[in-house]
CSV table of C-alpha atoms and ligand atoms in Angstrom, one decimal:
chain,number,residue,atom,x,y,z
A,13,MET,CA,0.0,0.0,0.0
A,14,LYS,CA,3.1,2.2,0.1
A,15,TYR,CA,2.6,3.9,-3.2
A,16,VAL,CA,-1.2,4.3,-2.8
A,17,ASP,CA,-0.8,5.8,0.7
A,18,GLU,CA,1.9,8.2,-0.3
A,19,PHE,CA,0.0,9.4,-3.4
A,20,ARG,CA,-3.2,9.9,-1.6
A,21,ALA,CA,-1.4,11.9,1.0
A,22,SER,CA,0.4,14.1,-1.4
A,23,PRO,CA,-0.7,17.7,-1.6
A,24,ALA,CA,-0.4,17.8,-5.4
A,25,ALA,CA,-3.2,15.1,-5.6
A,26,ALA,CA,-5.7,16.8,-3.5
A,27,PRO,CA,-7.0,19.4,-5.9
A,28,LEU,CA,-7.4,16.7,-8.7
A,29,ARG,CA,-9.1,14.4,-6.3
A,30,ALA,CA,-11.5,17.2,-5.3
A,31,ARG,CA,-12.0,18.1,-9.1
A,32,LEU,CA,-12.8,14.5,-9.8
A,33,GLY,CA,-15.4,14.5,-7.1
A,34,ARG,CA,-17.1,17.7,-8.5
A,35,LEU,CA,-17.2,16.2,-12.0
A,36,GLY,CA,-18.6,13.0,-10.6
A,37,GLU,CA,-21.4,15.1,-9.1
A,38,ALA,CA,-21.9,16.9,-12.4
A,39,LEU,CA,-22.3,13.6,-14.0
A,40,SER,CA,-24.6,12.0,-11.5
A,41,ALA,CA,-27.7,12.7,-13.6
A,42,ARG,CA,-26.3,10.8,-16.5
A,43,PRO,CA,-27.7,7.3,-16.7
A,44,GLY,CA,-25.6,4.1,-16.4
A,45,THR,CA,-21.9,3.6,-16.0
A,46,VAL,CA,-19.2,5.9,-17.5
A,47,ASN,CA,-16.7,3.5,-19.2
A,48,ILE,CA,-13.3,5.1,-19.9
A,49,MET,CA,-10.8,2.9,-21.7
A,50,GLU,CA,-7.0,3.4,-21.2
A,51,ILE,CA,-5.1,2.0,-24.2
A,52,CYS,CA,-1.6,1.9,-22.9
A,53,GLY,CA,0.2,-0.7,-20.8
A,54,SER,CA,2.0,2.1,-18.8
A,55,HIS,CA,-1.3,3.6,-17.8
A,56,THR,CA,-2.6,0.2,-16.8
A,57,MET,CA,0.4,-0.4,-14.5
A,58,ALA,CA,0.3,3.1,-12.9
A,59,ALA,CA,-3.5,3.0,-12.3
A,60,ALA,CA,-3.0,-0.3,-10.4
A,61,ARG,CA,0.2,0.8,-8.6
A,62,TYR,CA,-1.4,4.0,-7.2
A,63,GLY,CA,-4.9,2.6,-6.8
A,64,LEU,CA,-6.3,5.3,-9.0
A,65,ARG,CA,-9.5,3.4,-9.8
A,66,ASP,CA,-10.5,3.7,-6.2
A,67,LEU,CA,-10.3,7.5,-6.5
A,68,LEU,CA,-12.9,7.6,-9.4
A,69,PRO,CA,-16.4,8.9,-8.7
A,70,PRO,CA,-19.2,6.3,-8.3
A,71,ARG,CA,-20.3,4.7,-11.7
A,72,VAL,CA,-17.0,5.8,-13.5
A,73,ARG,CA,-14.9,2.8,-14.5
A,74,LEU,CA,-11.4,2.8,-15.9
A,75,ILE,CA,-11.0,-0.1,-18.2
A,76,SER,CA,-7.7,-1.5,-19.6
A,77,GLY,CA,-7.7,-1.9,-23.4
A,78,PRO,CA,-5.3,-3.6,-25.9
A,79,GLY,CA,-2.4,-1.3,-25.3
A,80,CYS,CA,0.3,-3.8,-24.3
A,81,PRO,CA,2.4,-4.8,-27.3
A,82,VAL,CA,3.6,-8.1,-25.8
A,83,CYS,CA,0.0,-9.0,-24.8
A,84,VAL,CA,-1.5,-8.6,-28.2
A,85,THR,CA,1.3,-10.5,-30.0
A,86,PRO,CA,-0.1,-14.0,-30.9
A,87,PRO,CA,1.4,-17.3,-29.7
A,88,GLY,CA,2.1,-18.1,-33.2
A,89,TYR,CA,4.7,-15.4,-33.3
A,90,VAL,CA,6.6,-16.9,-30.4
A,91,ASP,CA,6.3,-20.3,-32.2
A,92,ALA,CA,7.8,-18.8,-35.3
A,93,ALA,CA,10.8,-17.4,-33.3
A,94,ILE,CA,11.4,-20.6,-31.6
A,95,GLU,CA,11.3,-22.4,-35.0
A,96,LEU,CA,14.0,-20.0,-36.2
A,97,ALA,CA,16.0,-20.7,-33.3
A,98,GLY,CA,15.7,-24.3,-33.9
A,99,ARG,CA,17.2,-23.7,-37.4
A,100,GLY,CA,20.4,-22.3,-35.8
A,101,VAL,CA,19.4,-18.6,-36.0
A,102,THR,CA,20.2,-16.2,-33.3
A,103,ILE,CA,17.1,-14.5,-31.9
A,104,ALA,CA,17.5,-11.0,-30.6
A,105,THR,CA,14.7,-9.7,-28.6
A,106,PHE,CA,13.7,-7.2,-25.8
A,107,GLY,CA,13.6,-9.0,-22.5
A,108,ASP,CA,9.8,-8.8,-22.1
A,109,MET,CA,9.2,-11.4,-24.8
A,110,LEU,CA,11.3,-14.1,-23.2
A,111,GLN,CA,8.6,-15.6,-20.9
A,112,VAL,CA,5.7,-15.0,-23.3
A,113,PRO,CA,4.1,-18.4,-23.9
A,114,GLY,CA,3.9,-19.7,-27.4
A,115,SER,CA,1.6,-22.6,-28.3
A,116,SER,CA,3.7,-25.1,-26.3
A,117,SER,CA,6.9,-23.3,-25.2
A,118,SER,CA,8.5,-20.0,-24.7
A,119,LEU,CA,11.8,-18.3,-25.8
A,120,ALA,CA,13.1,-18.7,-22.2
A,121,GLN,CA,12.5,-22.5,-22.5
A,122,ALA,CA,14.1,-22.6,-25.8
A,123,ARG,CA,17.2,-20.8,-24.5
A,124,ALA,CA,17.4,-23.2,-21.6
A,125,ALA,CA,17.3,-26.1,-24.1
A,126,GLY,CA,20.4,-24.5,-26.0
A,127,ALA,CA,18.9,-22.0,-28.5
A,128,ARG,CA,20.8,-18.7,-29.0
A,129,ILE,CA,18.4,-16.1,-27.6
A,130,GLU,CA,20.0,-12.8,-26.9
A,131,VAL,CA,18.2,-10.1,-24.8
A,132,CYS,CA,18.8,-6.7,-26.3
A,133,TYR,CA,18.4,-3.3,-24.6
A,134,SER,CA,18.3,-1.5,-27.9
A,135,PRO,CA,17.7,-2.6,-31.6
A,136,ARG,CA,21.2,-1.5,-32.3
A,137,ARG,CA,22.5,-4.4,-30.2
A,138,ALA,CA,20.9,-6.8,-32.8
A,139,LEU,CA,23.1,-5.1,-35.5
A,140,GLU,CA,26.2,-5.6,-33.3
A,141,LEU,CA,25.5,-9.3,-32.8
A,142,ALA,CA,25.1,-9.9,-36.6
A,143,ALA,CA,28.2,-7.8,-37.4
A,144,ALA,CA,30.2,-9.9,-34.9
A,145,GLU,CA,29.2,-13.1,-36.4
A,146,PRO,CA,28.7,-12.7,-40.2
A,147,ALA,CA,28.3,-16.4,-40.8
A,148,ARG,CA,25.3,-16.7,-38.4
A,149,GLU,CA,21.9,-15.3,-39.2
A,150,VAL,CA,20.4,-12.9,-36.5
A,151,VAL,CA,16.7,-12.2,-36.3
A,152,PHE,CA,15.4,-9.3,-34.3
A,153,LEU,CA,11.9,-9.6,-32.9
A,154,ALA,CA,10.2,-6.5,-34.1
A,155,ILE,CA,7.0,-6.1,-32.1
A,156,GLY,CA,5.5,-2.8,-30.8
A,157,PHE,CA,3.2,0.1,-31.3
A,158,GLU,CA,4.0,3.4,-33.0
A,159,THR,CA,6.3,4.4,-30.0
A,160,THR,CA,9.0,2.0,-30.9
A,161,ILE,CA,8.4,1.2,-34.6
A,162,ALA,CA,10.8,3.9,-36.1
A,163,PRO,CA,14.0,3.1,-34.2
A,164,VAL,CA,13.4,-0.8,-35.0
A,165,ALA,CA,12.6,-0.1,-38.7
A,166,SER,CA,15.7,2.0,-39.1
A,167,LEU,CA,17.7,-1.0,-38.3
A,168,VAL,CA,17.1,-1.9,-42.0
A,169,ASP,CA,18.9,1.3,-43.0
A,170,LEU,CA,21.7,0.8,-40.6
A,171,ALA,CA,22.3,-2.8,-41.7
A,172,ALA,CA,22.4,-1.7,-45.4
A,173,ARG,CA,24.8,1.2,-44.8
A,174,GLU,CA,27.1,-1.0,-42.7
A,175,ARG,CA,26.8,-3.9,-45.1
A,176,VAL,CA,25.5,-6.3,-42.6
A,177,ALA,CA,23.8,-8.9,-44.6
A,178,ASN,CA,22.9,-11.5,-41.9
A,179,LEU,CA,20.4,-9.4,-40.0
A,180,SER,CA,16.5,-9.6,-40.5
A,181,LEU,CA,13.3,-8.6,-38.7
A,182,LEU,CA,10.5,-10.8,-37.6
A,183,VAL,CA,7.8,-8.0,-37.9
A,184,SER,CA,4.7,-7.8,-35.8
A,185,PHE,CA,4.1,-4.1,-35.5
A,186,LYS,CA,0.7,-2.9,-34.5
A,187,LEU,CA,-1.1,0.5,-34.8
A,188,VAL,CA,-3.3,1.9,-32.0
A,189,PRO,CA,-6.2,3.5,-34.0
A,190,PRO,CA,-7.4,0.3,-35.7
A,191,ALA,CA,-7.5,-1.2,-32.1
A,192,LEU,CA,-9.8,1.6,-31.0
A,193,ARG,CA,-12.0,1.0,-34.0
A,194,ALA,CA,-12.2,-2.7,-33.0
A,195,VAL,CA,-13.1,-1.9,-29.5
A,196,LEU,CA,-15.9,0.5,-30.5
A,197,ALA,CA,-17.3,-2.1,-33.0
A,198,ASP,CA,-17.5,-4.8,-30.3
A,199,PRO,CA,-21.2,-5.2,-29.3
A,200,ASP,CA,-20.2,-6.4,-25.9
A,201,LEU,CA,-18.4,-3.2,-24.9
A,202,SER,CA,-19.7,0.2,-24.3
A,203,ILE,CA,-16.9,2.7,-24.3
A,204,ASP,CA,-17.7,6.4,-23.5
A,205,ALA,CA,-14.1,7.9,-23.8
A,206,PHE,CA,-10.4,7.0,-24.4
A,207,LEU,CA,-7.5,7.9,-22.2
A,208,CYS,CA,-4.9,8.0,-25.0
A,209,PRO,CA,-1.3,6.9,-24.7
A,210,GLY,CA,1.3,9.6,-24.3
A,211,HIS,CA,4.2,7.9,-25.9
A,212,VAL,CA,2.1,6.6,-28.9
A,213,SER,CA,0.7,10.2,-29.3
A,214,ALA,CA,4.3,11.7,-29.3
A,215,ILE,CA,4.7,10.0,-32.6
A,216,THR,CA,1.3,10.0,-34.2
A,217,GLY,CA,0.1,13.4,-33.0
A,218,THR,CA,-3.5,14.3,-32.1
A,219,ALA,CA,-5.0,14.0,-35.6
A,220,VAL,CA,-5.5,10.1,-35.5
A,221,TYR,CA,-8.0,10.5,-32.8
A,222,GLU,CA,-10.1,13.0,-34.4
A,223,PRO,CA,-12.5,10.6,-36.1
A,224,PHE,CA,-13.2,9.0,-32.7
A,225,ALA,CA,-14.2,12.5,-31.2
A,226,ARG,CA,-15.9,14.0,-34.2
A,227,ASP,CA,-17.7,11.1,-35.8
A,228,ARG,CA,-18.2,8.7,-32.9
A,229,GLY,CA,-18.7,11.3,-30.1
A,230,LYS,CA,-15.9,9.9,-27.7
A,231,PRO,CA,-13.7,12.3,-25.9
A,232,CYS,CA,-10.0,11.4,-26.5
A,233,VAL,CA,-7.6,12.8,-23.9
A,234,ILE,CA,-3.8,12.3,-24.2
A,235,ALA,CA,-2.2,11.9,-20.8
A,236,GLY,CA,1.3,11.1,-19.4
A,237,PHE,CA,2.2,8.3,-17.1
A,238,GLU,CA,2.7,9.8,-13.7
A,239,PRO,CA,-0.3,9.2,-11.4
A,240,LEU,CA,-1.0,13.0,-11.5
A,241,ASP,CA,-1.0,13.0,-15.4
A,242,ILE,CA,-3.6,10.2,-15.2
A,243,LEU,CA,-5.9,12.0,-12.9
A,244,PHE,CA,-5.5,15.2,-14.9
A,245,GLY,CA,-6.4,13.2,-18.0
A,246,LEU,CA,-9.4,11.6,-16.3
A,247,CYS,CA,-10.6,15.0,-15.2
A,248,GLY,CA,-10.3,16.3,-18.8
A,249,ILE,CA,-12.4,13.4,-20.0
A,250,LEU,CA,-15.1,13.7,-17.3
A,251,ALA,CA,-15.2,17.5,-18.0
A,252,GLN,CA,-15.9,16.9,-21.6
A,253,LEU,CA,-18.6,14.4,-20.9
A,254,ALA,CA,-20.3,16.7,-18.2
A,255,GLU,CA,-20.3,19.5,-20.9
A,256,GLY,CA,-21.8,17.1,-23.5
A,257,ARG,CA,-18.9,17.5,-25.8
A,258,ALA,CA,-16.2,15.2,-27.4
A,259,ALA,CA,-12.8,16.5,-28.6
A,260,VAL,CA,-9.2,15.5,-28.8
A,261,GLU,CA,-7.3,17.1,-26.0
A,262,ASN,CA,-3.6,16.9,-25.4
A,263,LEU,CA,-2.7,17.1,-21.7
A,264,TYR,CA,0.8,15.7,-22.2
A,265,ARG,CA,2.3,18.7,-23.9
A,266,ARG,CA,5.6,18.4,-22.2
A,267,ALA,CA,6.3,15.3,-24.3
A,268,ALA,CA,3.7,15.0,-27.1
A,269,ARG,CA,3.3,17.8,-29.7
A,270,ASP,CA,0.0,18.1,-31.5
A,271,ALA,CA,1.8,17.4,-34.8
A,272,GLY,CA,3.5,14.3,-33.3
A,273,ASN,CA,7.0,13.5,-34.6
A,274,PRO,CA,7.0,13.7,-38.4
A,275,ILE,CA,10.6,12.4,-38.6
A,276,ALA,CA,9.6,9.1,-37.0
A,277,ARG,CA,6.6,8.8,-39.2
A,278,ALA,CA,8.7,9.4,-42.2
A,279,VAL,CA,11.0,6.5,-41.3
A,280,MET,CA,7.9,4.3,-40.8
A,281,GLU,CA,6.6,5.5,-44.1
A,282,ARG,CA,9.8,4.7,-46.0
A,283,PHE,CA,10.3,1.1,-44.7
A,284,LEU,CA,6.9,0.0,-44.0
A,285,ARG,CA,3.4,-0.4,-45.4
A,286,PRO,CA,0.1,-1.1,-43.8
A,287,ALA,CA,-1.2,-4.6,-43.7
A,288,ALA,CA,-3.7,-6.9,-41.9
A,289,ALA,CA,-2.5,-8.1,-38.5
A,290,TYR,CA,-3.5,-10.7,-36.1
A,291,TRP,CA,-4.2,-9.4,-32.6
A,292,ARG,CA,-4.3,-11.9,-29.6
A,293,GLY,CA,-7.9,-11.8,-28.3
A,294,ILE,CA,-9.2,-9.7,-31.2
A,295,GLY,CA,-8.4,-11.5,-34.4
A,296,VAL,CA,-7.4,-10.1,-37.7
A,297,LEU,CA,-7.9,-6.4,-38.1
A,298,PRO,CA,-7.4,-4.8,-41.6
A,299,GLU,CA,-4.6,-2.3,-42.0
A,300,SER,CA,-3.8,-2.6,-38.2
A,301,GLY,CA,-0.2,-3.6,-38.7
A,302,LEU,CA,2.9,-2.6,-40.5
A,303,VAL,CA,5.1,-4.8,-42.7
A,304,LEU,CA,8.3,-4.2,-44.5
A,305,ARG,CA,7.9,-2.9,-48.0
A,306,ASP,CA,8.7,-5.3,-50.8
A,307,GLU,CA,12.0,-3.5,-51.6
A,308,PHE,CA,13.3,-4.5,-48.2
A,309,ALA,CA,12.2,-8.2,-48.5
A,310,ALA,CA,15.8,-9.3,-47.8
A,311,TYR,CA,15.3,-8.0,-44.3
A,312,ASP,CA,12.0,-9.6,-43.8
A,313,ALA,CA,12.5,-12.9,-41.7
A,314,GLU,CA,9.3,-14.5,-42.8
A,315,LYS,CA,10.3,-14.2,-46.6
A,316,ARG,CA,14.0,-14.8,-45.9
A,317,PHE,CA,13.3,-18.1,-44.1
A,318,GLY,CA,10.1,-19.1,-45.9
A,319,LEU,CA,8.2,-18.7,-42.7
A,320,LYS,CA,4.5,-18.0,-42.1
A,321,VAL,CA,3.5,-16.6,-38.7
A,322,GLY,CA,0.2,-18.1,-37.7
A,323,ALA,CA,-2.2,-17.4,-34.7
A,324,GLY,CA,-0.9,-20.4,-32.7
A,325,ARG,CA,-2.8,-22.0,-29.8
A,326,GLU,CA,-3.8,-20.3,-26.5
A,327,TYR,CA,-3.5,-22.1,-23.3
A,328,PRO,CA,-6.8,-23.7,-22.5
A,329,GLY,CA,-8.7,-21.4,-20.0
A,330,CYS,CA,-6.5,-18.4,-20.4
A,331,MET,CA,-8.7,-15.4,-20.6
A,332,CYS,CA,-6.1,-13.0,-22.0
A,333,GLY,CA,-8.2,-12.3,-25.0
A,334,ASP,CA,-11.1,-10.9,-22.9
A,335,VAL,CA,-8.7,-9.1,-20.6
A,336,ILE,CA,-7.0,-7.4,-23.5
A,337,LYS,CA,-10.4,-6.2,-24.8
A,338,GLY,CA,-11.4,-5.1,-21.3
A,339,LYS,CA,-14.3,-7.5,-21.2
A,340,ARG,CA,-13.0,-9.2,-18.0
A,341,LEU,CA,-10.9,-8.2,-15.1
A,342,PRO,CA,-7.7,-10.3,-14.4
A,343,ALA,CA,-9.2,-11.7,-11.2
A,344,GLN,CA,-12.2,-13.1,-13.2
A,345,CYS,CA,-9.9,-15.6,-14.9
A,346,PRO,CA,-10.0,-18.7,-13.0
A,347,LEU,CA,-6.4,-19.2,-13.4
A,348,PHE,CA,-5.3,-15.9,-12.0
A,349,ALA,CA,-2.9,-16.2,-9.1
A,350,LYS,CA,-3.4,-20.0,-9.0
A,351,ARG,CA,-2.2,-21.7,-12.1
A,352,CYS,CA,-1.0,-18.4,-13.5
A,353,THR,CA,1.5,-16.2,-11.7
A,354,PRO,CA,4.4,-14.1,-12.8
A,355,ALA,CA,6.8,-16.9,-11.8
A,356,ASP,CA,5.0,-19.3,-13.8
A,357,PRO,CA,2.8,-17.4,-16.4
A,358,VAL,CA,0.2,-19.0,-18.5
A,359,GLY,CA,-0.6,-15.9,-20.8
A,360,PRO,CA,1.2,-12.8,-21.8
A,361,CYS,CA,-0.9,-10.4,-19.8
A,362,MET,CA,0.8,-12.0,-16.6
A,363,VAL,CA,4.3,-11.8,-18.3
A,364,SER,CA,4.5,-8.3,-19.7
A,365,ALA,CA,5.5,-5.3,-17.4
A,366,GLU,CA,2.5,-3.6,-18.9
A,367,GLY,CA,0.1,-6.5,-18.7
A,368,SER,CA,-3.1,-6.1,-17.0
A,369,CYS,CA,-2.9,-9.4,-15.2
A,370,ALA,CA,0.8,-8.6,-13.9
A,371,ALA,CA,-0.3,-5.2,-12.7
A,372,SER,CA,-3.4,-6.7,-10.9
A,373,TYR,CA,-1.3,-9.5,-9.4
A,374,LYS,CA,1.3,-7.1,-8.2
A,375,TYR,CA,-0.8,-4.2,-6.9
A,376,GLU,CA,-4.5,-5.1,-6.7
A,377,ARG,CA,-4.5,-8.6,-5.4
A,378,LYS,CA,-5.1,-9.0,-1.6
A,379,GLY,CA,-1.5,-8.8,-0.2
A,380,GLY,CA,-0.1,-7.9,-3.5
A,381,ARG,CA,0.9,-4.3,-2.8
C,401,SF4,S1,-4.5,-14.7,-15.2
C,401,SF4,FE1,-3.1,-15.8,-16.6
C,401,SF4,S2,-4.3,-17.2,-17.7
C,401,SF4,FE2,-5.7,-15.8,-16.8
C,401,SF4,S3,-6.1,-14.1,-18.4
C,401,SF4,FE3,-4.3,-13.5,-17.1
C,401,SF4,S4,-2.5,-14.2,-18.2
C,401,SF4,FE4,-4.2,-15.4,-19.0
């Protein structure tokens, strides 16, 4: 409870808590529940860590959406990486993919069995690995949302300039706006507003959210990741709802400009093109991913190794799909904190540092804080 108590006692939080209370009263005549979806794993983790849901007015819910890149990556992607490792390829990956379960194994298990799986702290490390061993193929696991896509895609440019011919990418990039459209199209979900991810927005800018506000009447507020940022963002959303308006509002101006980052977008545009992508728990969404353009096929691990990434198989009983879409809370999964724990995870939502189940296990479970 340390973080929760400290945050609640902080003088900086008091005015925002009071404002939330006033906005809750202003919304009291509104029928039903107000459902706000946050679509960023960092928001998910901070909301759990600081007990922010408990500070919301009555009938206002903060729901976690599909904003954790590891969580939405299908088990078939892990299967493909393990298959490549089995062919003698070095797999270079960020550490959060290690424990993610594939259909029957994980990269950590493959590494324990002798596969070359190298954890990288930056994409550049994959290039160094490839340059150090020219006779050995190196595949970098290229997953992520808009935030991380440009630096990973620019590996292609670096490899070409430095004449490193044994590096390729297993691409599973995802885009946030198509996920928002999928959430709004789901008849089981009723979302009133989006708390938009600060880091993604720092790349995309505000324009990508305009259709959700203008055409769908959903307030979209961009917020940072400190607990005060999140409360500030929630106040912005509730103020819009209380005033009966829906707009895109950028409340993270210290990091996200309204125009986003055109240089990063130009890098994405140069190397990648939109394509359908498979999302765990959601399925195939058209134009929701980015793949390497045909002229960069030599750097595309699927083409280079004649591989097809499939959906793979989920662990029976794992409800990650519903958790990712905000249809269920982690504790509603019968495996939560029993068969599935961070030490022995069954699904990606329990693995990732941004996963809903990991956040709930660590901070919201009785005795977890
Ligand atoms: S508790 Fe484990 S099995 Fe259940 S949804 Fe979360 S990650 Fe999947």
